[in-house]
Amino acid sequence: MKIEQVLVYYLLKTKHLTLQGIGTFQLEGNVPDVVDSDKPVVLPENSVTFYYDPKVTEDEGLVDFIVEQTHKIKPLAASDLDSFLSLGRQFLNIGKPFTLPNIGTLEKLNSGLLAFKPGQMIAEKIEPNKIRNEEEDGTEPRESMFNEYQNSRRSKNGATLIFVLLILIVLGIIGWAVWHFGFGKNNAPETITTTEPVVPIKDSSFKTDSAIIAHSKPVNDTSFRIVVNQYRTIYSAEKRLASLKKSNRNVIMYTDNDSATFKIAEPFMLPLSDTTKVLDSLKKFYAKTYGVEIK
C-alpha cells in the first residue's frame, strides 16, 4: 500500500489529515462507510478544506495508522511519511505542484503561502492490513510525480558523479604534465655556457696525468683551478659535484662574491705554466672546460 493511499484512508476515517510542515486537511459533511462497500464512492465536490500551517508537527495518530496498514515498524513508518512530505516540499520550493491523489493539489504562491485546489474525492473500499508487494506480484509500480522526481534526481546524481570523475582525471593529467615537463626539467642539470677564454700561460715540462692528480691539493693550497662546470642553481651544482666525486675526481664547488653562478672546478698545485697541458689532459674526462682561475 502506497503512502498516498494511506493518507486518503486516514482522512476518510478521522475527517482530518495533518501533514507536518504543511498544514491540515479537513473533510466536511457526511462520509459514507467504505469498509463494507464493494464500489468506490464519489464524495461531493469541494468537500476537503485546507488550512496552511508550516509550524504543525507530526501526527502520532497518522503514524500509527501507517503502521497498522503497512505492517512496518513505527520508526520506519514515520521515516516514510517524512520522506514523502520532504519530496512534496521540494516540489513546492521549485515551483511545481504537490499533488495528493484523490485529495487535491497544493501550489506555492509568490507570497510563500500554499494554495489548495481540491480534487475529486473518491472513497474506495478499505481493506485493512492488506499489503501489496509490487515486486512479488510482478506488476510495475504506479508512476507518480515522486517517481519522476526520484528518477530525475538519480539521473542528475549520476551525471554529477561522472563529471566529478572527469574533472579528477583531467587534474591528474595536468598534474603529471606539470611534474614531467616542468619540475623534471627544472631539476635537470643546467649548464652555463661561457665565452671566457682560457688563460694563455707558457707551458713547462709536464709528465703524466697521474702526476697532476698526485700533486693536486685542496683549494686553500692551489695555485690555479680548472672550471669544469657552471650552474645557475645550487641543486644542479651539488648533483654534478656528487656525481664527479663518485668517479673519484678531485673537485670543489664555490661561487664568487655577488654572483649567482655556482662553479665546479678541479684545483691543482702546479706551476702556472702547466695549465695548457692540464687542460689537454682533462679533455678525456670533460667534454668542455670553462676557463682557468688563478688563486
PDB file of C-alpha atoms in Angstrom:
ATOM      1  CA  MET A   1       0.000   0.000   0.000  1.00  0.00           C
ATOM      2  CA  LYS A   2       1.388   3.352  -1.024  1.00  0.00           C
ATOM      3  CA  ILE A   3       1.716   6.244   1.380  1.00  0.00           C
ATOM      4  CA  GLU A   4      -0.703   8.343  -0.763  1.00  0.00           C
ATOM      5  CA  GLN A   5      -3.438   5.719  -0.319  1.00  0.00           C
ATOM      6  CA  VAL A   6      -2.895   5.571   3.423  1.00  0.00           C
ATOM      7  CA  LEU A   7      -3.328   9.355   3.647  1.00  0.00           C
ATOM      8  CA  VAL A   8      -6.682   9.154   1.840  1.00  0.00           C
ATOM      9  CA  TYR A   9      -7.941   6.355   4.097  1.00  0.00           C
ATOM     10  CA  TYR A  10      -6.861   8.265   7.208  1.00  0.00           C
ATOM     11  CA  LEU A  11      -8.680  11.401   6.046  1.00  0.00           C
ATOM     12  CA  LEU A  12     -11.839   9.363   5.403  1.00  0.00           C
ATOM     13  CA  LYS A  13     -11.598   7.717   8.805  1.00  0.00           C
ATOM     14  CA  THR A  14     -10.805  10.730  11.001  1.00  0.00           C
ATOM     15  CA  LYS A  15     -12.066  13.596   8.766  1.00  0.00           C
ATOM     16  CA  HIS A  16      -8.784  15.413   9.239  1.00  0.00           C
ATOM     17  CA  LEU A  17      -5.245  14.927   7.935  1.00  0.00           C
ATOM     18  CA  THR A  18      -2.317  16.838   9.427  1.00  0.00           C
ATOM     19  CA  LEU A  19       0.947  16.838   7.497  1.00  0.00           C
ATOM     20  CA  GLN A  20       3.990  18.256   9.298  1.00  0.00           C
ATOM     21  CA  GLY A  21       5.399  21.454   7.865  1.00  0.00           C
ATOM     22  CA  ILE A  22       2.428  21.837   5.518  1.00  0.00           C
ATOM     23  CA  GLY A  23      -0.906  22.101   7.320  1.00  0.00           C
ATOM     24  CA  THR A  24      -4.207  20.336   7.929  1.00  0.00           C
ATOM     25  CA  PHE A  25      -6.857  18.989   5.549  1.00  0.00           C
ATOM     26  CA  GLN A  26     -10.426  18.895   6.864  1.00  0.00           C
ATOM     27  CA  LEU A  27     -13.175  16.694   5.394  1.00  0.00           C
ATOM     28  CA  GLU A  28     -16.580  18.358   5.606  1.00  0.00           C
ATOM     29  CA  GLY A  29     -20.025  16.716   5.575  1.00  0.00           C
ATOM     30  CA  ASN A  30     -21.129  13.133   5.982  1.00  0.00           C
ATOM     31  CA  VAL A  31     -18.740  10.456   4.780  1.00  0.00           C
ATOM     32  CA  PRO A  32     -20.168   7.067   3.818  1.00  0.00           C
ATOM     33  CA  ASP A  33     -18.621   3.985   5.352  1.00  0.00           C
ATOM     34  CA  VAL A  34     -16.464   2.446   2.636  1.00  0.00           C
ATOM     35  CA  VAL A  35     -15.218  -0.556   4.614  1.00  0.00           C
ATOM     36  CA  ASP A  36     -18.073  -2.810   3.539  1.00  0.00           C
ATOM     37  CA  SER A  37     -18.743  -1.070   0.223  1.00  0.00           C
ATOM     38  CA  ASP A  38     -17.948  -3.022  -2.930  1.00  0.00           C
ATOM     39  CA  LYS A  39     -17.887   0.076  -5.147  1.00  0.00           C
ATOM     40  CA  PRO A  40     -15.968   3.329  -4.768  1.00  0.00           C
ATOM     41  CA  VAL A  41     -17.998   6.277  -3.531  1.00  0.00           C
ATOM     42  CA  VAL A  42     -17.509   9.742  -5.051  1.00  0.00           C
ATOM     43  CA  LEU A  43     -17.751  12.445  -2.385  1.00  0.00           C
ATOM     44  CA  PRO A  44     -19.247  15.884  -3.043  1.00  0.00           C
ATOM     45  CA  GLU A  45     -17.060  18.454  -4.770  1.00  0.00           C
ATOM     46  CA  ASN A  46     -15.100  20.835  -2.504  1.00  0.00           C
ATOM     47  CA  SER A  47     -15.630  18.573   0.493  1.00  0.00           C
ATOM     48  CA  VAL A  48     -11.978  18.998   1.545  1.00  0.00           C
ATOM     49  CA  THR A  49     -10.694  22.236   3.087  1.00  0.00           C
ATOM     50  CA  PHE A  50      -7.009  23.049   3.664  1.00  0.00           C
ATOM     51  CA  TYR A  51      -5.522  25.187   6.452  1.00  0.00           C
ATOM     52  CA  TYR A  52      -1.902  26.206   5.848  1.00  0.00           C
ATOM     53  CA  ASP A  53       0.349  25.919   8.911  1.00  0.00           C
ATOM     54  CA  PRO A  54       4.118  25.368   8.379  1.00  0.00           C
ATOM     55  CA  LYS A  55       4.633  25.015  12.143  1.00  0.00           C
ATOM     56  CA  VAL A  56       2.404  21.970  12.549  1.00  0.00           C
ATOM     57  CA  THR A  57       4.210  18.841  13.808  1.00  0.00           C
ATOM     58  CA  GLU A  58       3.920  15.123  13.101  1.00  0.00           C
ATOM     59  CA  ASP A  59       0.550  13.493  13.802  1.00  0.00           C
ATOM     60  CA  GLU A  60       1.136  10.450  16.014  1.00  0.00           C
ATOM     61  CA  GLY A  61      -2.265   9.045  15.068  1.00  0.00           C
ATOM     62  CA  LEU A  62      -1.334   9.178  11.367  1.00  0.00           C
ATOM     63  CA  VAL A  63       1.950   7.354  12.006  1.00  0.00           C
ATOM     64  CA  ASP A  64       0.110   4.651  13.989  1.00  0.00           C
ATOM     65  CA  PHE A  65      -2.370   4.270  11.120  1.00  0.00           C
ATOM     66  CA  ILE A  66       0.504   3.830   8.648  1.00  0.00           C
ATOM     67  CA  VAL A  67       1.950   1.122  10.899  1.00  0.00           C
ATOM     68  CA  GLU A  68      -1.432  -0.608  11.002  1.00  0.00           C
ATOM     69  CA  GLN A  69      -1.897  -0.531   7.241  1.00  0.00           C
ATOM     70  CA  THR A  70       1.654  -1.413   6.150  1.00  0.00           C
ATOM     71  CA  HIS A  71       2.882  -3.646   9.000  1.00  0.00           C
ATOM     72  CA  LYS A  72       6.054  -1.576   9.216  1.00  0.00           C
ATOM     73  CA  ILE A  73       7.714  -0.664  12.477  1.00  0.00           C
ATOM     74  CA  LYS A  74       6.860   2.792  13.780  1.00  0.00           C
ATOM     75  CA  PRO A  75      10.243   4.479  13.142  1.00  0.00           C
ATOM     76  CA  LEU A  76      10.228   3.230   9.539  1.00  0.00           C
ATOM     77  CA  ALA A  77       6.642   4.353   9.028  1.00  0.00           C
ATOM     78  CA  ALA A  78       7.494   7.810  10.382  1.00  0.00           C
ATOM     79  CA  SER A  79      10.540   7.953   8.114  1.00  0.00           C
ATOM     80  CA  ASP A  80       8.454   7.024   5.035  1.00  0.00           C
ATOM     81  CA  LEU A  81       5.955   9.783   5.833  1.00  0.00           C
ATOM     82  CA  ASP A  82       8.702  12.372   6.387  1.00  0.00           C
ATOM     83  CA  SER A  83      10.468  11.392   3.133  1.00  0.00           C
ATOM     84  CA  PHE A  84       7.201  11.662   1.202  1.00  0.00           C
ATOM     85  CA  LEU A  85       6.455  15.118   2.600  1.00  0.00           C
ATOM     86  CA  SER A  86      10.062  16.295   2.104  1.00  0.00           C
ATOM     87  CA  LEU A  87       9.775  15.474  -1.594  1.00  0.00           C
ATOM     88  CA  GLY A  88       6.496  17.357  -1.735  1.00  0.00           C
ATOM     89  CA  ARG A  89       8.035  20.443  -0.105  1.00  0.00           C
ATOM     90  CA  GLN A  90      10.918  20.282  -2.565  1.00  0.00           C
ATOM     91  CA  PHE A  91       8.458  20.290  -5.435  1.00  0.00           C
ATOM     92  CA  LEU A  92       6.714  23.315  -3.970  1.00  0.00           C
ATOM     93  CA  ASN A  93      10.021  25.158  -3.463  1.00  0.00           C
ATOM     94  CA  ILE A  94      10.971  24.758  -7.125  1.00  0.00           C
ATOM     95  CA  GLY A  95       7.571  25.954  -8.337  1.00  0.00           C
ATOM     96  CA  LYS A  96       5.980  22.587  -9.083  1.00  0.00           C
ATOM     97  CA  PRO A  97       2.606  21.469  -7.692  1.00  0.00           C
ATOM     98  CA  PHE A  98       2.370  18.902  -4.903  1.00  0.00           C
ATOM     99  CA  THR A  99      -0.484  16.539  -5.787  1.00  0.00           C
ATOM    100  CA  LEU A 100      -2.142  14.287  -3.236  1.00  0.00           C
ATOM    101  CA  PRO A 101      -4.143  11.744  -5.271  1.00  0.00           C
ATOM    102  CA  ASN A 102      -7.902  11.802  -4.509  1.00  0.00           C
ATOM    103  CA  ILE A 103      -7.426  14.790  -2.193  1.00  0.00           C
ATOM    104  CA  GLY A 104      -6.184  17.741  -4.231  1.00  0.00           C
ATOM    105  CA  THR A 105      -3.175  19.800  -5.308  1.00  0.00           C
ATOM    106  CA  LEU A 106      -1.021  22.293  -3.415  1.00  0.00           C
ATOM    107  CA  GLU A 107       0.809  25.168  -5.118  1.00  0.00           C
ATOM    108  CA  LYS A 108       3.166  27.738  -3.639  1.00  0.00           C
ATOM    109  CA  LEU A 109       2.256  31.374  -4.216  1.00  0.00           C
ATOM    110  CA  ASN A 110       4.712  34.252  -4.640  1.00  0.00           C
ATOM    111  CA  SER A 111       3.847  35.316  -1.095  1.00  0.00           C
ATOM    112  CA  GLY A 112       5.122  31.986   0.219  1.00  0.00           C
ATOM    113  CA  LEU A 113       1.655  30.719   1.204  1.00  0.00           C
ATOM    114  CA  LEU A 114       0.246  27.443  -0.105  1.00  0.00           C
ATOM    115  CA  ALA A 115      -2.917  27.432  -2.223  1.00  0.00           C
ATOM    116  CA  PHE A 116      -5.101  24.311  -2.293  1.00  0.00           C
ATOM    117  CA  LYS A 117      -7.111  23.119  -5.286  1.00  0.00           C
ATOM    118  CA  PRO A 118      -9.470  20.286  -4.238  1.00  0.00           C
ATOM    119  CA  GLY A 119      -9.615  17.219  -6.408  1.00  0.00           C
ATOM    120  CA  GLN A 120     -12.356  14.696  -6.918  1.00  0.00           C
ATOM    121  CA  MET A 121     -12.609  12.756  -3.675  1.00  0.00           C
ATOM    122  CA  ILE A 122     -13.152   9.072  -4.421  1.00  0.00           C
ATOM    123  CA  ALA A 123     -13.608   6.780  -1.419  1.00  0.00           C
ATOM    124  CA  GLU A 124     -12.615   3.242  -2.338  1.00  0.00           C
ATOM    125  CA  LYS A 125     -13.162   0.145  -0.260  1.00  0.00           C
ATOM    126  CA  ILE A 126     -10.620  -0.048   2.544  1.00  0.00           C
ATOM    127  CA  GLU A 127      -9.004  -3.445   3.069  1.00  0.00           C
ATOM    128  CA  PRO A 128      -7.075  -3.024   6.352  1.00  0.00           C
ATOM    129  CA  ASN A 129      -3.759  -4.750   6.848  1.00  0.00           C
ATOM    130  CA  LYS A 130      -3.561  -5.875   3.228  1.00  0.00           C
ATOM    131  CA  ILE A 131      -0.102  -5.101   1.879  1.00  0.00           C
ATOM    132  CA  ARG A 132       0.543  -5.092  -1.816  1.00  0.00           C
ATOM    133  CA  ASN A 133       4.014  -6.226  -2.748  1.00  0.00           C
ATOM    134  CA  GLU A 134       4.578  -4.891  -6.244  1.00  0.00           C
ATOM    135  CA  GLU A 135       7.808  -6.832  -6.719  1.00  0.00           C
ATOM    136  CA  GLU A 136       6.260 -10.182  -5.765  1.00  0.00           C
ATOM    137  CA  ASP A 137       3.111  -9.874  -7.883  1.00  0.00           C
ATOM    138  CA  GLY A 138       5.164  -8.866 -10.915  1.00  0.00           C
ATOM    139  CA  THR A 139       3.334  -5.593 -11.579  1.00  0.00           C
ATOM    140  CA  GLU A 140       5.015  -2.306 -12.310  1.00  0.00           C
ATOM    141  CA  PRO A 141       4.845   0.367  -9.587  1.00  0.00           C
ATOM    142  CA  ARG A 142       2.357   3.143 -10.321  1.00  0.00           C
ATOM    143  CA  GLU A 143       4.123   6.150 -11.816  1.00  0.00           C
ATOM    144  CA  SER A 144       3.673   9.403  -9.934  1.00  0.00           C
ATOM    145  CA  MET A 145       5.347  12.754  -9.809  1.00  0.00           C
ATOM    146  CA  PHE A 146       7.535  11.419  -6.989  1.00  0.00           C
ATOM    147  CA  ASN A 147       8.791   8.550  -9.118  1.00  0.00           C
ATOM    148  CA  GLU A 148       9.602  11.110 -11.794  1.00  0.00           C
ATOM    149  CA  TYR A 149      11.358  13.341  -9.279  1.00  0.00           C
ATOM    150  CA  GLN A 150      13.407  10.482  -7.824  1.00  0.00           C
ATOM    151  CA  ASN A 151      14.375   9.213 -11.286  1.00  0.00           C
ATOM    152  CA  SER A 152      15.399  12.730 -12.273  1.00  0.00           C
ATOM    153  CA  ARG A 153      17.430  13.099  -9.079  1.00  0.00           C
ATOM    154  CA  ARG A 154      19.191   9.771  -9.658  1.00  0.00           C
ATOM    155  CA  SER A 155      19.962  10.809 -13.226  1.00  0.00           C
ATOM    156  CA  LYS A 156      21.395  14.133 -12.053  1.00  0.00           C
ATOM    157  CA  ASN A 157      23.418  12.425  -9.342  1.00  0.00           C
ATOM    158  CA  GLY A 158      24.867  10.004 -11.904  1.00  0.00           C
ATOM    159  CA  ALA A 159      25.751  12.834 -14.266  1.00  0.00           C
ATOM    160  CA  THR A 160      27.355  14.768 -11.402  1.00  0.00           C
ATOM    161  CA  LEU A 161      29.449  11.738 -10.426  1.00  0.00           C
ATOM    162  CA  ILE A 162      30.661  11.281 -13.997  1.00  0.00           C
ATOM    163  CA  PHE A 163      31.501  14.997 -14.224  1.00  0.00           C
ATOM    164  CA  VAL A 164      33.493  14.850 -10.965  1.00  0.00           C
ATOM    165  CA  LEU A 165      35.403  11.779 -12.167  1.00  0.00           C
ATOM    166  CA  LEU A 166      36.245  13.523 -15.451  1.00  0.00           C
ATOM    167  CA  ILE A 167      37.495  16.588 -13.548  1.00  0.00           C
ATOM    168  CA  LEU A 168      39.698  14.390 -11.339  1.00  0.00           C
ATOM    169  CA  ILE A 169      41.132  12.614 -14.393  1.00  0.00           C
ATOM    170  CA  VAL A 170      41.870  15.932 -16.133  1.00  0.00           C
ATOM    171  CA  LEU A 171      43.504  17.339 -12.984  1.00  0.00           C
ATOM    172  CA  GLY A 172      45.600  14.175 -12.684  1.00  0.00           C
ATOM    173  CA  ILE A 173      46.792  14.510 -16.289  1.00  0.00           C
ATOM    174  CA  ILE A 174      47.588  18.204 -15.794  1.00  0.00           C
ATOM    175  CA  GLY A 175      49.469  17.439 -12.569  1.00  0.00           C
ATOM    176  CA  TRP A 176      51.528  14.729 -14.250  1.00  0.00           C
ATOM    177  CA  ALA A 177      52.309  17.021 -17.201  1.00  0.00           C
ATOM    178  CA  VAL A 178      53.413  19.845 -14.879  1.00  0.00           C
ATOM    179  CA  TRP A 179      55.661  17.493 -12.931  1.00  0.00           C
ATOM    180  CA  HIS A 180      57.048  15.759 -16.001  1.00  0.00           C
ATOM    181  CA  PHE A 181      57.637  18.771 -18.225  1.00  0.00           C
ATOM    182  CA  GLY A 182      58.107  21.449 -15.594  1.00  0.00           C
ATOM    183  CA  PHE A 183      59.520  20.074 -12.356  1.00  0.00           C
ATOM    184  CA  GLY A 184      61.569  17.384 -14.121  1.00  0.00           C
ATOM    185  CA  LYS A 185      63.170  19.934 -16.419  1.00  0.00           C
ATOM    186  CA  ASN A 186      63.878  22.328 -13.590  1.00  0.00           C
ATOM    187  CA  ASN A 187      65.768  19.598 -11.749  1.00  0.00           C
ATOM    188  CA  ALA A 188      67.856  18.680 -14.765  1.00  0.00           C
ATOM    189  CA  PRO A 189      71.451  19.916 -14.685  1.00  0.00           C
ATOM    190  CA  GLU A 190      71.566  23.451 -16.031  1.00  0.00           C
ATOM    191  CA  THR A 191      74.968  24.143 -17.567  1.00  0.00           C
ATOM    192  CA  ILE A 192      76.002  27.727 -18.235  1.00  0.00           C
ATOM    193  CA  THR A 193      77.806  28.390 -21.450  1.00  0.00           C
ATOM    194  CA  THR A 194      80.588  30.938 -21.364  1.00  0.00           C
ATOM    195  CA  THR A 195      82.859  32.711 -23.769  1.00  0.00           C
ATOM    196  CA  GLU A 196      85.659  33.278 -21.253  1.00  0.00           C
ATOM    197  CA  PRO A 197      88.975  32.331 -22.861  1.00  0.00           C
ATOM    198  CA  VAL A 198      91.463  30.014 -21.238  1.00  0.00           C
ATOM    199  CA  VAL A 199      94.277  31.943 -19.619  1.00  0.00           C
ATOM    200  CA  PRO A 200      97.214  31.627 -22.018  1.00  0.00           C
ATOM    201  CA  ILE A 201     100.311  30.762 -19.978  1.00  0.00           C
ATOM    202  CA  LYS A 202     103.519  29.388 -21.301  1.00  0.00           C
ATOM    203  CA  ASP A 203     103.924  25.621 -20.694  1.00  0.00           C
ATOM    204  CA  SER A 204     106.778  23.949 -18.868  1.00  0.00           C
ATOM    205  CA  SER A 205     107.674  20.304 -18.729  1.00  0.00           C
ATOM    206  CA  PHE A 206     104.732  18.069 -17.968  1.00  0.00           C
ATOM    207  CA  LYS A 207     104.961  14.343 -17.177  1.00  0.00           C
ATOM    208  CA  THR A 208     101.689  12.351 -16.848  1.00  0.00           C
ATOM    209  CA  ASP A 209      98.070  12.687 -15.758  1.00  0.00           C
ATOM    210  CA  SER A 210      98.846  10.702 -12.606  1.00  0.00           C
ATOM    211  CA  ALA A 211     101.439  13.267 -11.691  1.00  0.00           C
ATOM    212  CA  ILE A 212      98.805  16.024 -11.990  1.00  0.00           C
ATOM    213  CA  ILE A 213      96.396  14.253  -9.679  1.00  0.00           C
ATOM    214  CA  ALA A 214      99.124  13.260  -7.237  1.00  0.00           C
ATOM    215  CA  HIS A 215     100.267  16.865  -6.852  1.00  0.00           C
ATOM    216  CA  SER A 216      96.747  18.307  -6.598  1.00  0.00           C
ATOM    217  CA  LYS A 217      95.775  19.623  -3.175  1.00  0.00           C
ATOM    218  CA  PRO A 218      92.707  21.250  -1.524  1.00  0.00           C
ATOM    219  CA  VAL A 219      91.649  24.682  -2.721  1.00  0.00           C
ATOM    220  CA  ASN A 220      93.492  26.549   0.048  1.00  0.00           C
ATOM    221  CA  ASP A 221      96.895  25.389  -1.298  1.00  0.00           C
ATOM    222  CA  THR A 222      96.271  25.512  -5.036  1.00  0.00           C
ATOM    223  CA  SER A 223      97.867  27.870  -7.447  1.00  0.00           C
ATOM    224  CA  PHE A 224      95.087  27.569 -10.052  1.00  0.00           C
ATOM    225  CA  ARG A 225      91.701  25.930 -10.718  1.00  0.00           C
ATOM    226  CA  ILE A 226      90.246  24.449 -13.885  1.00  0.00           C
ATOM    227  CA  VAL A 227      86.500  25.231 -14.046  1.00  0.00           C
ATOM    228  CA  VAL A 228      84.723  22.189 -15.472  1.00  0.00           C
ATOM    229  CA  ASN A 229      81.057  23.147 -14.954  1.00  0.00           C
ATOM    230  CA  GLN A 230      78.904  26.184 -14.130  1.00  0.00           C
ATOM    231  CA  TYR A 231      75.273  26.215 -12.952  1.00  0.00           C
ATOM    232  CA  ARG A 232      72.613  28.733 -12.058  1.00  0.00           C
ATOM    233  CA  THR A 233      71.062  26.588  -9.291  1.00  0.00           C
ATOM    234  CA  ILE A 234      72.776  25.059  -6.287  1.00  0.00           C
ATOM    235  CA  TYR A 235      70.682  21.911  -6.732  1.00  0.00           C
ATOM    236  CA  SER A 236      72.161  21.212 -10.163  1.00  0.00           C
ATOM    237  CA  ALA A 237      75.662  22.089  -8.986  1.00  0.00           C
ATOM    238  CA  GLU A 238      75.532  19.779  -5.959  1.00  0.00           C
ATOM    239  CA  LYS A 239      74.141  16.971  -8.071  1.00  0.00           C
ATOM    240  CA  ARG A 240      77.025  17.294 -10.542  1.00  0.00           C
ATOM    241  CA  LEU A 241      79.563  17.587  -7.721  1.00  0.00           C
ATOM    242  CA  ALA A 242      78.375  14.350  -6.130  1.00  0.00           C
ATOM    243  CA  SER A 243      78.496  12.566  -9.488  1.00  0.00           C
ATOM    244  CA  LEU A 244      82.092  13.632 -10.145  1.00  0.00           C
ATOM    245  CA  LYS A 245      83.225  12.654  -6.673  1.00  0.00           C
ATOM    246  CA  LYS A 246      81.755   9.195  -7.191  1.00  0.00           C
ATOM    247  CA  SER A 247      84.047   8.996 -10.241  1.00  0.00           C
ATOM    248  CA  ASN A 248      87.000   9.810  -7.926  1.00  0.00           C
ATOM    249  CA  ARG A 249      87.508  13.281  -9.381  1.00  0.00           C
ATOM    250  CA  ASN A 250      89.136  15.853  -7.101  1.00  0.00           C
ATOM    251  CA  VAL A 251      86.533  18.609  -7.459  1.00  0.00           C
ATOM    252  CA  ILE A 252      85.259  21.517  -5.405  1.00  0.00           C
ATOM    253  CA  MET A 253      82.198  23.779  -5.629  1.00  0.00           C
ATOM    254  CA  TYR A 254      82.181  27.512  -4.948  1.00  0.00           C
ATOM    255  CA  THR A 255      80.658  30.790  -6.069  1.00  0.00           C
ATOM    256  CA  ASP A 256      82.178  34.217  -6.497  1.00  0.00           C
ATOM    257  CA  ASN A 257      81.063  37.149  -4.387  1.00  0.00           C
ATOM    258  CA  ASP A 258      77.860  38.817  -5.648  1.00  0.00           C
ATOM    259  CA  SER A 259      77.437  36.031  -8.205  1.00  0.00           C
ATOM    260  CA  ALA A 260      74.520  33.664  -8.756  1.00  0.00           C
ATOM    261  CA  THR A 261      76.736  31.205 -10.630  1.00  0.00           C
ATOM    262  CA  PHE A 262      77.853  28.000  -8.921  1.00  0.00           C
ATOM    263  CA  LYS A 263      81.162  26.698 -10.249  1.00  0.00           C
ATOM    264  CA  ILE A 264      82.698  23.229 -10.096  1.00  0.00           C
ATOM    265  CA  ALA A 265      86.458  23.089 -10.573  1.00  0.00           C
ATOM    266  CA  GLU A 266      89.485  20.844 -10.165  1.00  0.00           C
ATOM    267  CA  PRO A 267      92.238  22.515  -8.110  1.00  0.00           C
ATOM    268  CA  PHE A 268      95.950  21.973  -8.898  1.00  0.00           C
ATOM    269  CA  MET A 269      99.165  22.807  -7.061  1.00  0.00           C
ATOM    270  CA  LEU A 270     101.360  23.046 -10.142  1.00  0.00           C
ATOM    271  CA  PRO A 271     103.309  25.743 -11.900  1.00  0.00           C
ATOM    272  CA  LEU A 272     101.053  28.112 -13.792  1.00  0.00           C
ATOM    273  CA  SER A 273     102.997  27.292 -16.942  1.00  0.00           C
ATOM    274  CA  ASP A 274     101.460  23.802 -16.912  1.00  0.00           C
ATOM    275  CA  THR A 275      97.840  24.935 -17.344  1.00  0.00           C
ATOM    276  CA  THR A 276      97.670  24.167 -21.068  1.00  0.00           C
ATOM    277  CA  LYS A 277      98.860  20.585 -20.618  1.00  0.00           C
ATOM    278  CA  VAL A 278      96.475  20.166 -17.686  1.00  0.00           C
ATOM    279  CA  LEU A 279      93.604  21.314 -19.886  1.00  0.00           C
ATOM    280  CA  ASP A 280      94.632  18.876 -22.612  1.00  0.00           C
ATOM    281  CA  SER A 281      94.765  16.078 -20.061  1.00  0.00           C
ATOM    282  CA  LEU A 282      91.281  16.868 -18.740  1.00  0.00           C
ATOM    283  CA  LYS A 283      89.716  16.591 -22.189  1.00  0.00           C
ATOM    284  CA  LYS A 284      89.330  12.837 -21.718  1.00  0.00           C
ATOM    285  CA  PHE A 285      87.147  13.480 -18.633  1.00  0.00           C
ATOM    286  CA  TYR A 286      85.232  16.600 -19.657  1.00  0.00           C
ATOM    287  CA  ALA A 287      83.735  17.474 -22.997  1.00  0.00           C
ATOM    288  CA  LYS A 288      84.269  21.133 -22.248  1.00  0.00           C
ATOM    289  CA  THR A 289      86.013  23.321 -19.674  1.00  0.00           C
ATOM    290  CA  TYR A 290      85.179  26.887 -18.734  1.00  0.00           C
ATOM    291  CA  GLY A 291      88.493  28.509 -18.088  1.00  0.00           C
ATOM    292  CA  VAL A 292      91.363  28.781 -15.631  1.00  0.00           C
ATOM    293  CA  GLU A 293      91.145  30.780 -12.432  1.00  0.00           C
ATOM    294  CA  ILE A 294      94.323  31.759 -10.618  1.00  0.00           C
ATOM    295  CA  LYS A 295      94.114  31.812  -6.873  1.00  0.00           C
TER     296      LYS A 295
END
